[in-house]
Amino acid sequence: VGALCGSIIWMKLMKRRIISEYKEEYKEERTSTTTTTATATSATATATDGTKAVLRVGLVGLGAIGEMVAHAICHGTHGLRTDQIVLHAVLVRHVTPERIASLNHPVNRSNNSSDSAIIVTSNASEFFAADWDLMVEAAGQEAVRLYAAPCLKSGRSVLLTSIGALTDDSLLSQLEELALLSHNRARLLLASGAMPGLDWMHSSSLSLLGDSSDASSTTITNTVTVTQSKPPSSWKGARVDPETGQPLADVIDLDMMMQTNHNGTAAVPVVLFEGSAREAARSYPKNANVCAMLALGTGVGLDATQVQLVADPIHFGTTVMYEGAAGTIQIKVTGKQSATNPRTSAIVPLSVIKALKNLSSHISIG
């Protein structure tokens, strides 16, 4: 017993030492960094006169999601207001004169409350030196791995769309710790994306965190399954090695499946993947981020959430079955694909815009 107690005490001391060293490292990085910290202290900052400060956005990615988000911010559409939110900087892989000219065109700038031009760069250092408050990631899981931690270290919040990157437990722990060490100056925000009913399921999952003195609360469990059905074109070339991220061959001949359907002979739906949300999001990183969001949002967990990914040329949609303390919910949504990227649901950029509206507006819904 004495040896066991000694081991426990030693483990506690080591944990305290590790946390202490982590905090010191964090302080040093914050002190030595050349990144300019935003004037506002959080994504929901208040100006010195008591009014709500204008939210300045740094956007990573200008694809199917980022382009629509940028347009909404610049033009004050989809519920956003240009006196409440501005686009300050954009980080892209390749900068072209057309992109710079487009974002800074007088049509886009006419309603923008900021007088400065939008910074468009492929240089991460230049992007982080810009004076924005909130980083919006719309560029894939690799962008989360590269830029989420530096953002939080600079004391600024980050809104993620590529939730599948958080299937890496070490990355999720790191980001949580950085947000914690910022003393609420920086927050890790997860966009609901294409996951319907997440607010209801997340609310129900809080029963798992109930009063520990209540015997009934210890017997509460949540269960959830999700089936994603998309046309074959959405799955083509989408499978990767979960360890290396390198592309893998499709499970079936998706070209043949599409051709069969075009010939008037209906192709039979095929299950491409069946397993955990962690495996799904890692094997299909551009298609199954929604599965990771469901697992994290319901508290069921990445390994316990069961997923089916289906290639179906006729019937598309997401079906969720959830059971928790607040009841049972069954959801079937037939969503539309993005007009510019068949792997992205049309609702995803709108979910980002909704999150930005809640962060920049005086009223937050959902």
CSV table of N, CA, C and O in Angstrom, one decimal, residues 110-220:
chain,number,residue,atom,x,y,z
A,110,SER,N,-16.8,48.9,-50.7
A,110,SER,CA,-17.7,50.1,-50.5
A,110,SER,C,-18.4,50.0,-49.2
A,110,SER,O,-18.7,51.1,-48.6
A,111,ASN,N,-18.8,48.8,-48.7
A,111,ASN,CA,-19.6,48.8,-47.5
A,111,ASN,C,-18.7,48.4,-46.3
A,111,ASN,O,-19.3,48.2,-45.2
A,112,ASN,N,-17.4,48.2,-46.5
A,112,ASN,CA,-16.6,47.7,-45.5
A,112,ASN,C,-16.2,48.9,-44.5
A,112,ASN,O,-15.8,49.9,-45.0
A,113,SER,N,-16.4,48.7,-43.2
A,113,SER,CA,-16.2,49.8,-42.3
A,113,SER,C,-14.7,50.0,-42.0
A,113,SER,O,-14.3,51.0,-41.4
A,114,SER,N,-13.9,49.1,-42.5
A,114,SER,CA,-12.4,49.3,-42.4
A,114,SER,C,-11.9,50.0,-43.6
A,114,SER,O,-12.2,49.7,-44.7
A,115,ASP,N,-11.0,51.0,-43.4
A,115,ASP,CA,-10.4,51.7,-44.5
A,115,ASP,C,-9.2,51.0,-45.1
A,115,ASP,O,-8.9,51.3,-46.2
A,116,SER,N,-8.6,50.1,-44.4
A,116,SER,CA,-7.4,49.4,-44.9
A,116,SER,C,-7.8,48.3,-45.8
A,116,SER,O,-8.9,47.7,-45.8
A,117,ALA,N,-6.9,48.1,-46.8
A,117,ALA,CA,-7.1,47.0,-47.8
A,117,ALA,C,-7.0,45.6,-47.1
A,117,ALA,O,-6.3,45.5,-46.1
A,118,ILE,N,-7.7,44.7,-47.7
A,118,ILE,CA,-7.6,43.3,-47.1
A,118,ILE,C,-6.3,42.7,-47.5
A,118,ILE,O,-5.9,42.7,-48.7
A,119,ILE,N,-5.6,42.2,-46.5
A,119,ILE,CA,-4.3,41.5,-46.8
A,119,ILE,C,-4.6,40.1,-47.3
A,119,ILE,O,-5.2,39.3,-46.7
A,120,VAL,N,-4.0,39.8,-48.5
A,120,VAL,CA,-4.1,38.5,-49.1
A,120,VAL,C,-2.7,38.0,-49.2
A,120,VAL,O,-1.8,38.6,-49.9
A,121,THR,N,-2.4,36.9,-48.6
A,121,THR,CA,-1.0,36.4,-48.5
A,121,THR,C,-0.9,34.9,-48.4
A,121,THR,O,-1.9,34.2,-48.0
A,122,SER,N,0.2,34.4,-48.8
A,122,SER,CA,0.5,32.9,-48.7
A,122,SER,C,1.6,32.8,-47.6
A,122,SER,O,2.0,31.6,-47.3
A,123,ASN,N,2.0,33.9,-47.0
A,123,ASN,CA,3.0,33.9,-45.9
A,123,ASN,C,2.3,33.9,-44.5
A,123,ASN,O,1.7,34.8,-44.2
A,124,ALA,N,2.5,32.8,-43.8
A,124,ALA,CA,1.8,32.6,-42.5
A,124,ALA,C,2.3,33.7,-41.5
A,124,ALA,O,1.4,34.2,-40.8
A,125,SER,N,3.5,34.1,-41.6
A,125,SER,CA,4.0,35.1,-40.6
A,125,SER,C,3.3,36.4,-40.9
A,125,SER,O,3.0,37.2,-40.0
A,126,GLU,N,3.2,36.8,-42.2
A,126,GLU,CA,2.5,38.0,-42.5
A,126,GLU,C,1.0,38.0,-42.1
A,126,GLU,O,0.5,39.0,-41.6
A,127,PHE,N,0.4,36.8,-42.3
A,127,PHE,CA,-1.0,36.7,-41.9
A,127,PHE,C,-1.1,36.9,-40.4
A,127,PHE,O,-2.0,37.6,-39.9
A,128,PHE,N,-0.3,36.2,-39.6
A,128,PHE,CA,-0.4,36.3,-38.1
A,128,PHE,C,0.0,37.7,-37.6
A,128,PHE,O,-0.4,38.0,-36.5
A,129,ALA,N,0.8,38.4,-38.3
A,129,ALA,CA,1.2,39.8,-37.9
A,129,ALA,C,0.1,40.8,-38.1
A,129,ALA,O,0.1,41.9,-37.6
A,130,ALA,N,-0.9,40.4,-38.9
A,130,ALA,CA,-2.1,41.3,-39.2
A,130,ALA,C,-3.0,41.4,-37.9
A,130,ALA,O,-3.0,40.5,-37.1
A,131,ASP,N,-3.7,42.5,-37.8
A,131,ASP,CA,-4.4,42.8,-36.6
A,131,ASP,C,-5.9,42.3,-36.7
A,131,ASP,O,-6.8,43.1,-36.8
A,132,TRP,N,-6.1,41.0,-36.7
A,132,TRP,CA,-7.4,40.5,-36.7
A,132,TRP,C,-7.7,39.8,-35.3
A,132,TRP,O,-6.7,39.6,-34.5
A,133,ASP,N,-8.9,39.6,-35.0
A,133,ASP,CA,-9.3,39.1,-33.7
A,133,ASP,C,-9.6,37.6,-33.7
A,133,ASP,O,-9.4,36.9,-32.8
A,134,LEU,N,-10.2,37.1,-34.8
A,134,LEU,CA,-10.7,35.8,-34.9
A,134,LEU,C,-10.2,35.1,-36.2
A,134,LEU,O,-10.4,35.7,-37.3
A,135,MET,N,-9.6,33.9,-36.1
A,135,MET,CA,-9.2,33.2,-37.3
A,135,MET,C,-10.3,32.2,-37.7
A,135,MET,O,-10.8,31.4,-36.8
A,136,VAL,N,-10.7,32.2,-38.9
A,136,VAL,CA,-11.7,31.2,-39.4
A,136,VAL,C,-11.0,30.3,-40.4
A,136,VAL,O,-10.4,30.7,-41.4
A,137,GLU,N,-10.9,29.0,-40.0
A,137,GLU,CA,-10.3,28.0,-40.8
A,137,GLU,C,-11.3,27.4,-41.8
A,137,GLU,O,-12.3,26.8,-41.4
A,138,ALA,N,-10.9,27.5,-43.1
A,138,ALA,CA,-11.8,26.9,-44.1
A,138,ALA,C,-10.9,26.3,-45.2
A,138,ALA,O,-11.2,26.4,-46.4
A,139,ALA,N,-9.9,25.5,-44.7
A,139,ALA,CA,-8.9,25.1,-45.7
A,139,ALA,C,-8.5,23.6,-45.5
A,139,ALA,O,-7.5,23.1,-46.1
A,140,GLY,N,-9.2,22.9,-44.6
A,140,GLY,CA,-8.9,21.5,-44.5
A,140,GLY,C,-8.1,21.2,-43.2
A,140,GLY,O,-7.7,22.0,-42.5
A,141,GLN,N,-8.0,19.9,-42.9
A,141,GLN,CA,-7.5,19.4,-41.6
A,141,GLN,C,-6.0,19.8,-41.5
A,141,GLN,O,-5.6,20.1,-40.4
A,142,GLU,N,-5.3,19.9,-42.5
A,142,GLU,CA,-3.8,20.2,-42.4
A,142,GLU,C,-3.7,21.7,-41.9
A,142,GLU,O,-2.8,22.0,-41.2
A,143,ALA,N,-4.6,22.5,-42.4
A,143,ALA,CA,-4.6,23.9,-41.9
A,143,ALA,C,-4.9,24.0,-40.4
A,143,ALA,O,-4.3,24.9,-39.7
A,144,VAL,N,-5.7,23.1,-39.9
A,144,VAL,CA,-5.9,23.1,-38.4
A,144,VAL,C,-4.6,22.7,-37.7
A,144,VAL,O,-4.2,23.4,-36.7
A,145,ARG,N,-3.9,21.7,-38.2
A,145,ARG,CA,-2.7,21.3,-37.6
A,145,ARG,C,-1.6,22.3,-37.6
A,145,ARG,O,-0.8,22.4,-36.7
A,146,LEU,N,-1.6,23.1,-38.7
A,146,LEU,CA,-0.6,24.1,-38.9
A,146,LEU,C,-0.8,25.4,-38.1
A,146,LEU,O,0.1,26.0,-37.6
A,147,TYR,N,-2.1,25.9,-38.1
A,147,TYR,CA,-2.3,27.3,-37.7
A,147,TYR,C,-3.2,27.4,-36.4
A,147,TYR,O,-3.2,28.5,-35.9
A,148,ALA,N,-3.9,26.4,-36.0
A,148,ALA,CA,-4.8,26.6,-34.8
A,148,ALA,C,-4.0,26.9,-33.6
A,148,ALA,O,-4.4,27.8,-32.8
A,149,ALA,N,-2.9,26.2,-33.3
A,149,ALA,CA,-2.1,26.4,-32.1
A,149,ALA,C,-1.5,27.8,-32.1
A,149,ALA,O,-1.6,28.5,-31.1
A,150,PRO,N,-0.8,28.2,-33.2
A,150,PRO,CA,-0.3,29.6,-33.2
A,150,PRO,C,-1.3,30.6,-33.0
A,150,PRO,O,-1.0,31.7,-32.4
A,151,CYS,N,-2.5,30.4,-33.5
A,151,CYS,CA,-3.6,31.4,-33.3
A,151,CYS,C,-3.9,31.5,-31.8
A,151,CYS,O,-4.0,32.7,-31.3
A,152,LEU,N,-4.1,30.4,-31.2
A,152,LEU,CA,-4.5,30.5,-29.7
A,152,LEU,C,-3.3,31.0,-28.9
A,152,LEU,O,-3.5,31.7,-27.9
A,153,LYS,N,-2.1,30.7,-29.3
A,153,LYS,CA,-0.9,31.2,-28.6
A,153,LYS,C,-0.8,32.7,-28.7
A,153,LYS,O,-0.3,33.4,-27.8
A,154,SER,N,-1.3,33.3,-29.8
A,154,SER,CA,-1.3,34.7,-29.9
A,154,SER,C,-2.4,35.4,-29.2
A,154,SER,O,-2.6,36.6,-29.2
A,155,GLY,N,-3.2,34.6,-28.5
A,155,GLY,CA,-4.3,35.2,-27.7
A,155,GLY,C,-5.6,35.5,-28.5
A,155,GLY,O,-6.4,36.3,-28.1
A,156,ARG,N,-5.7,34.8,-29.7
A,156,ARG,CA,-6.8,35.1,-30.5
A,156,ARG,C,-7.6,33.8,-30.7
A,156,ARG,O,-7.1,32.7,-30.8
A,157,SER,N,-8.9,33.9,-30.9
A,157,SER,CA,-9.8,32.7,-31.0
A,157,SER,C,-9.8,32.2,-32.4
A,157,SER,O,-9.4,32.9,-33.4
A,158,VAL,N,-10.2,30.9,-32.6
A,158,VAL,CA,-10.2,30.2,-33.9
A,158,VAL,C,-11.5,29.5,-34.0
A,158,VAL,O,-11.9,28.8,-33.1
A,159,LEU,N,-12.1,29.6,-35.2
A,159,LEU,CA,-13.3,28.9,-35.6
A,159,LEU,C,-12.9,27.9,-36.6
A,159,LEU,O,-12.5,28.2,-37.7
A,160,LEU,N,-13.2,26.6,-36.3
A,160,LEU,CA,-12.8,25.5,-37.1
A,160,LEU,C,-14.0,24.9,-37.9
A,160,LEU,O,-15.1,24.8,-37.4
A,161,THR,N,-13.7,24.6,-39.2
A,161,THR,CA,-14.7,23.8,-39.9
A,161,THR,C,-14.2,22.4,-40.2
A,161,THR,O,-15.0,21.5,-40.3
A,162,SER,N,-12.9,22.2,-40.2
A,162,SER,CA,-12.3,20.8,-40.4
A,162,SER,C,-12.1,20.1,-39.1
A,162,SER,O,-11.0,19.9,-38.6
A,163,ILE,N,-13.3,19.7,-38.5
A,163,ILE,CA,-13.3,19.1,-37.1
A,163,ILE,C,-12.6,17.8,-37.1
A,163,ILE,O,-12.1,17.4,-36.1
A,164,GLY,N,-12.5,17.1,-38.2
A,164,GLY,CA,-11.8,15.8,-38.3
A,164,GLY,C,-10.4,15.9,-37.8
A,164,GLY,O,-9.8,14.8,-37.4
A,165,ALA,N,-9.7,17.0,-37.9
A,165,ALA,CA,-8.4,17.1,-37.4
A,165,ALA,C,-8.3,16.8,-35.9
A,165,ALA,O,-7.2,16.4,-35.4
A,166,LEU,N,-9.4,17.0,-35.2
A,166,LEU,CA,-9.4,16.8,-33.8
A,166,LEU,C,-9.5,15.3,-33.4
A,166,LEU,O,-9.6,15.0,-32.2
A,167,THR,N,-9.5,14.4,-34.4
A,167,THR,CA,-9.4,13.0,-34.1
A,167,THR,C,-8.1,12.7,-33.5
A,167,THR,O,-7.9,11.6,-32.9
A,168,ASP,N,-7.1,13.6,-33.7
A,168,ASP,CA,-5.8,13.4,-33.1
A,168,ASP,C,-5.9,13.9,-31.6
A,168,ASP,O,-6.0,15.1,-31.4
A,169,ASP,N,-5.9,13.0,-30.7
A,169,ASP,CA,-6.1,13.4,-29.3
A,169,ASP,C,-5.1,14.3,-28.8
A,169,ASP,O,-5.4,15.2,-28.0
A,170,SER,N,-3.8,14.2,-29.2
A,170,SER,CA,-2.8,15.1,-28.7
A,170,SER,C,-3.0,16.5,-29.2
A,170,SER,O,-2.8,17.5,-28.5
A,171,LEU,N,-3.5,16.7,-30.4
A,171,LEU,CA,-3.8,18.0,-31.0
A,171,LEU,C,-4.9,18.6,-30.2
A,171,LEU,O,-4.9,19.8,-29.8
A,172,LEU,N,-6.0,17.9,-30.0
A,172,LEU,CA,-7.1,18.4,-29.3
A,172,LEU,C,-6.7,18.8,-27.9
A,172,LEU,O,-7.1,19.9,-27.4
A,173,SER,N,-6.0,18.0,-27.2
A,173,SER,CA,-5.5,18.4,-25.8
A,173,SER,C,-4.7,19.6,-25.9
A,173,SER,O,-4.8,20.5,-25.0
A,174,GLN,N,-3.8,19.7,-26.9
A,174,GLN,CA,-2.9,20.9,-27.0
A,174,GLN,C,-3.8,22.2,-27.1
A,174,GLN,O,-3.5,23.2,-26.5
A,175,LEU,N,-4.7,22.1,-28.0
A,175,LEU,CA,-5.6,23.3,-28.3
A,175,LEU,C,-6.4,23.7,-27.1
A,175,LEU,O,-6.6,24.8,-26.8
A,176,GLU,N,-6.9,22.7,-26.4
A,176,GLU,CA,-7.7,22.9,-25.2
A,176,GLU,C,-6.9,23.6,-24.1
A,176,GLU,O,-7.3,24.5,-23.5
A,177,GLU,N,-5.6,23.1,-24.0
A,177,GLU,CA,-4.7,23.7,-23.0
A,177,GLU,C,-4.4,25.1,-23.3
A,177,GLU,O,-4.3,26.0,-22.4
A,178,LEU,N,-4.1,25.4,-24.6
A,178,LEU,CA,-3.8,26.7,-25.0
A,178,LEU,C,-4.9,27.7,-24.7
A,178,LEU,O,-4.7,28.8,-24.3
A,179,ALA,N,-6.1,27.3,-25.0
A,179,ALA,CA,-7.3,28.1,-24.8
A,179,ALA,C,-7.5,28.3,-23.3
A,179,ALA,O,-7.8,29.5,-22.9
A,180,LEU,N,-7.2,27.3,-22.5
A,180,LEU,CA,-7.3,27.4,-21.0
A,180,LEU,C,-6.3,28.4,-20.5
A,180,LEU,O,-6.6,29.3,-19.6
A,181,LEU,N,-5.1,28.3,-21.0
A,181,LEU,CA,-4.0,29.2,-20.5
A,181,LEU,C,-4.2,30.6,-20.9
A,181,LEU,O,-3.5,31.5,-20.3
A,182,SER,N,-5.0,30.9,-21.9
A,182,SER,CA,-5.2,32.3,-22.3
A,182,SER,C,-6.2,33.0,-21.4
A,182,SER,O,-6.4,34.2,-21.6
A,183,HIS,N,-6.7,32.3,-20.4
A,183,HIS,CA,-7.7,33.0,-19.5
A,183,HIS,C,-8.9,33.6,-20.2
A,183,HIS,O,-9.2,34.7,-20.0
A,184,ASN,N,-9.4,32.8,-21.1
A,184,ASN,CA,-10.6,33.2,-21.8
A,184,ASN,C,-10.4,34.3,-22.9
A,184,ASN,O,-11.3,34.9,-23.4
A,185,ARG,N,-9.1,34.6,-23.1
A,185,ARG,CA,-8.9,35.6,-24.2
A,185,ARG,C,-9.0,35.0,-25.5
A,185,ARG,O,-9.3,35.6,-26.5
A,186,ALA,N,-8.7,33.7,-25.6
A,186,ALA,CA,-8.8,32.9,-26.9
A,186,ALA,C,-9.7,31.7,-26.7
A,186,ALA,O,-9.6,31.0,-25.6
A,187,ARG,N,-10.5,31.5,-27.6
A,187,ARG,CA,-11.5,30.3,-27.5
A,187,ARG,C,-11.3,29.4,-28.7
A,187,ARG,O,-11.1,29.9,-29.9
A,188,LEU,N,-11.5,28.1,-28.5
A,188,LEU,CA,-11.5,27.1,-29.6
A,188,LEU,C,-13.0,26.9,-29.9
A,188,LEU,O,-13.8,26.4,-29.2
A,189,LEU,N,-13.4,27.4,-31.1
A,189,LEU,CA,-14.8,27.3,-31.6
A,189,LEU,C,-15.0,26.3,-32.7
A,189,LEU,O,-14.2,26.3,-33.6
A,190,LEU,N,-16.0,25.5,-32.6
A,190,LEU,CA,-16.2,24.4,-33.6
A,190,LEU,C,-17.5,24.7,-34.3
A,190,LEU,O,-18.6,24.8,-33.7
A,191,ALA,N,-17.4,24.9,-35.6
A,191,ALA,CA,-18.6,25.1,-36.4
A,191,ALA,C,-19.4,23.8,-36.6
A,191,ALA,O,-18.8,22.7,-36.8
A,192,SER,N,-20.7,23.9,-36.5
A,192,SER,CA,-21.6,22.7,-36.6
A,192,SER,C,-21.6,22.1,-38.0
A,192,SER,O,-21.8,20.9,-38.1
A,193,GLY,N,-21.2,22.9,-39.0
A,193,GLY,CA,-21.1,22.4,-40.3
A,193,GLY,C,-22.4,21.8,-40.8
A,193,GLY,O,-23.5,22.4,-40.7
A,194,ALA,N,-22.3,20.6,-41.4
A,194,ALA,CA,-23.5,19.9,-42.0
A,194,ALA,C,-24.2,19.0,-41.0
A,194,ALA,O,-25.1,18.3,-41.4
A,195,MET,N,-23.9,19.1,-39.7
A,195,MET,CA,-24.5,18.3,-38.7
A,195,MET,C,-25.8,18.9,-38.2
A,195,MET,O,-25.8,19.9,-37.5
A,196,PRO,N,-27.0,18.3,-38.5
A,196,PRO,CA,-28.3,18.9,-38.1
A,196,PRO,C,-28.6,18.5,-36.6
A,196,PRO,O,-28.1,17.4,-36.1
A,197,GLY,N,-29.3,19.3,-35.9
A,197,GLY,CA,-29.8,19.0,-34.6
A,197,GLY,C,-28.7,18.9,-33.5
A,197,GLY,O,-29.0,18.4,-32.4
A,198,LEU,N,-27.6,19.5,-33.8
A,198,LEU,CA,-26.5,19.4,-32.9
A,198,LEU,C,-26.7,20.1,-31.6
A,198,LEU,O,-26.3,19.7,-30.5
A,199,ASP,N,-27.5,21.2,-31.6
A,199,ASP,CA,-27.8,22.0,-30.4
A,199,ASP,C,-28.6,21.1,-29.5
A,199,ASP,O,-28.4,21.1,-28.3
A,200,TRP,N,-29.6,20.4,-30.0
A,200,TRP,CA,-30.5,19.5,-29.2
A,200,TRP,C,-29.6,18.4,-28.6
A,200,TRP,O,-29.7,18.1,-27.4
A,201,MET,N,-28.8,17.7,-29.4
A,201,MET,CA,-28.1,16.6,-28.9
A,201,MET,C,-27.0,17.0,-27.9
A,201,MET,O,-26.7,16.3,-26.9
A,202,HIS,N,-26.3,18.2,-28.2
A,202,HIS,CA,-25.3,18.6,-27.2
A,202,HIS,C,-25.9,19.0,-25.9
A,202,HIS,O,-25.4,18.7,-24.8
A,203,SER,N,-27.1,19.6,-25.9
A,203,SER,CA,-27.8,19.9,-24.7
A,203,SER,C,-28.1,18.7,-23.9
A,203,SER,O,-27.9,18.6,-22.7
A,204,SER,N,-28.6,17.6,-24.6
A,204,SER,CA,-28.9,16.4,-23.9
A,204,SER,C,-27.7,15.7,-23.3
A,204,SER,O,-27.7,15.1,-22.2
A,205,SER,N,-26.5,15.9,-24.0
A,205,SER,CA,-25.3,15.2,-23.5
A,205,SER,C,-24.8,15.8,-22.2
A,205,SER,O,-24.0,15.2,-21.5
A,206,LEU,N,-25.3,17.0,-21.9
A,206,LEU,CA,-24.8,17.6,-20.7
A,206,LEU,C,-25.3,16.9,-19.4
A,206,LEU,O,-24.8,17.1,-18.3
A,207,SER,N,-26.3,16.0,-19.6
A,207,SER,CA,-26.7,15.1,-18.5
A,207,SER,C,-25.6,14.2,-18.0
A,207,SER,O,-25.6,13.8,-16.8
A,208,LEU,N,-24.7,14.0,-18.9
A,208,LEU,CA,-23.5,13.1,-18.5
A,208,LEU,C,-22.7,13.9,-17.4
A,208,LEU,O,-21.9,13.2,-16.7
A,209,LEU,N,-22.8,15.2,-17.4
A,209,LEU,CA,-22.0,16.0,-16.4
A,209,LEU,C,-22.9,16.4,-15.3
A,209,LEU,O,-22.6,17.4,-14.6
A,210,GLY,N,-23.9,15.7,-15.0
A,210,GLY,CA,-24.9,16.0,-13.9
A,210,GLY,C,-24.2,15.9,-12.5
A,210,GLY,O,-23.1,15.6,-12.3
A,211,ASP,N,-25.1,16.0,-11.5
A,211,ASP,CA,-24.7,16.0,-10.1
A,211,ASP,C,-24.2,14.5,-9.8
A,211,ASP,O,-25.0,13.6,-9.9
A,212,SER,N,-22.9,14.4,-9.4
A,212,SER,CA,-22.4,13.1,-9.1
A,212,SER,C,-23.0,12.4,-7.9
A,212,SER,O,-22.9,11.2,-7.7
A,213,SER,N,-23.7,13.3,-7.0
A,213,SER,CA,-24.3,12.7,-5.9
A,213,SER,C,-25.7,12.1,-6.2
A,213,SER,O,-26.3,11.3,-5.4
A,214,ASP,N,-26.2,12.3,-7.5
A,214,ASP,CA,-27.4,11.7,-7.9
A,214,ASP,C,-27.1,10.4,-8.6
A,214,ASP,O,-26.5,10.3,-9.6
A,215,ALA,N,-27.6,9.3,-7.9
A,215,ALA,CA,-27.3,8.0,-8.4
A,215,ALA,C,-27.8,7.7,-9.8
A,215,ALA,O,-27.1,7.0,-10.6
A,216,SER,N,-28.9,8.4,-10.1
A,216,SER,CA,-29.4,8.1,-11.5
A,216,SER,C,-28.6,8.7,-12.6
A,216,SER,O,-28.5,8.2,-13.7
A,217,SER,N,-27.8,9.8,-12.2
A,217,SER,CA,-27.0,10.4,-13.2
A,217,SER,C,-25.8,9.5,-13.7
A,217,SER,O,-25.3,9.7,-14.7
A,218,THR,N,-25.4,8.6,-12.8
A,218,THR,CA,-24.3,7.7,-13.1
A,218,THR,C,-24.7,6.6,-14.1
A,218,THR,O,-23.8,6.0,-14.6
A,219,THR,N,-26.0,6.4,-14.3
A,219,THR,CA,-26.4,5.4,-15.2
A,219,THR,C,-26.8,5.9,-16.6
A,219,THR,O,-27.2,5.1,-17.5
A,220,ILE,N,-26.7,7.2,-16.8
A,220,ILE,CA,-27.1,7.8,-18.0
A,220,ILE,C,-26.0,7.6,-19.1
A,220,ILE,O,-24.8,7.7,-18.8
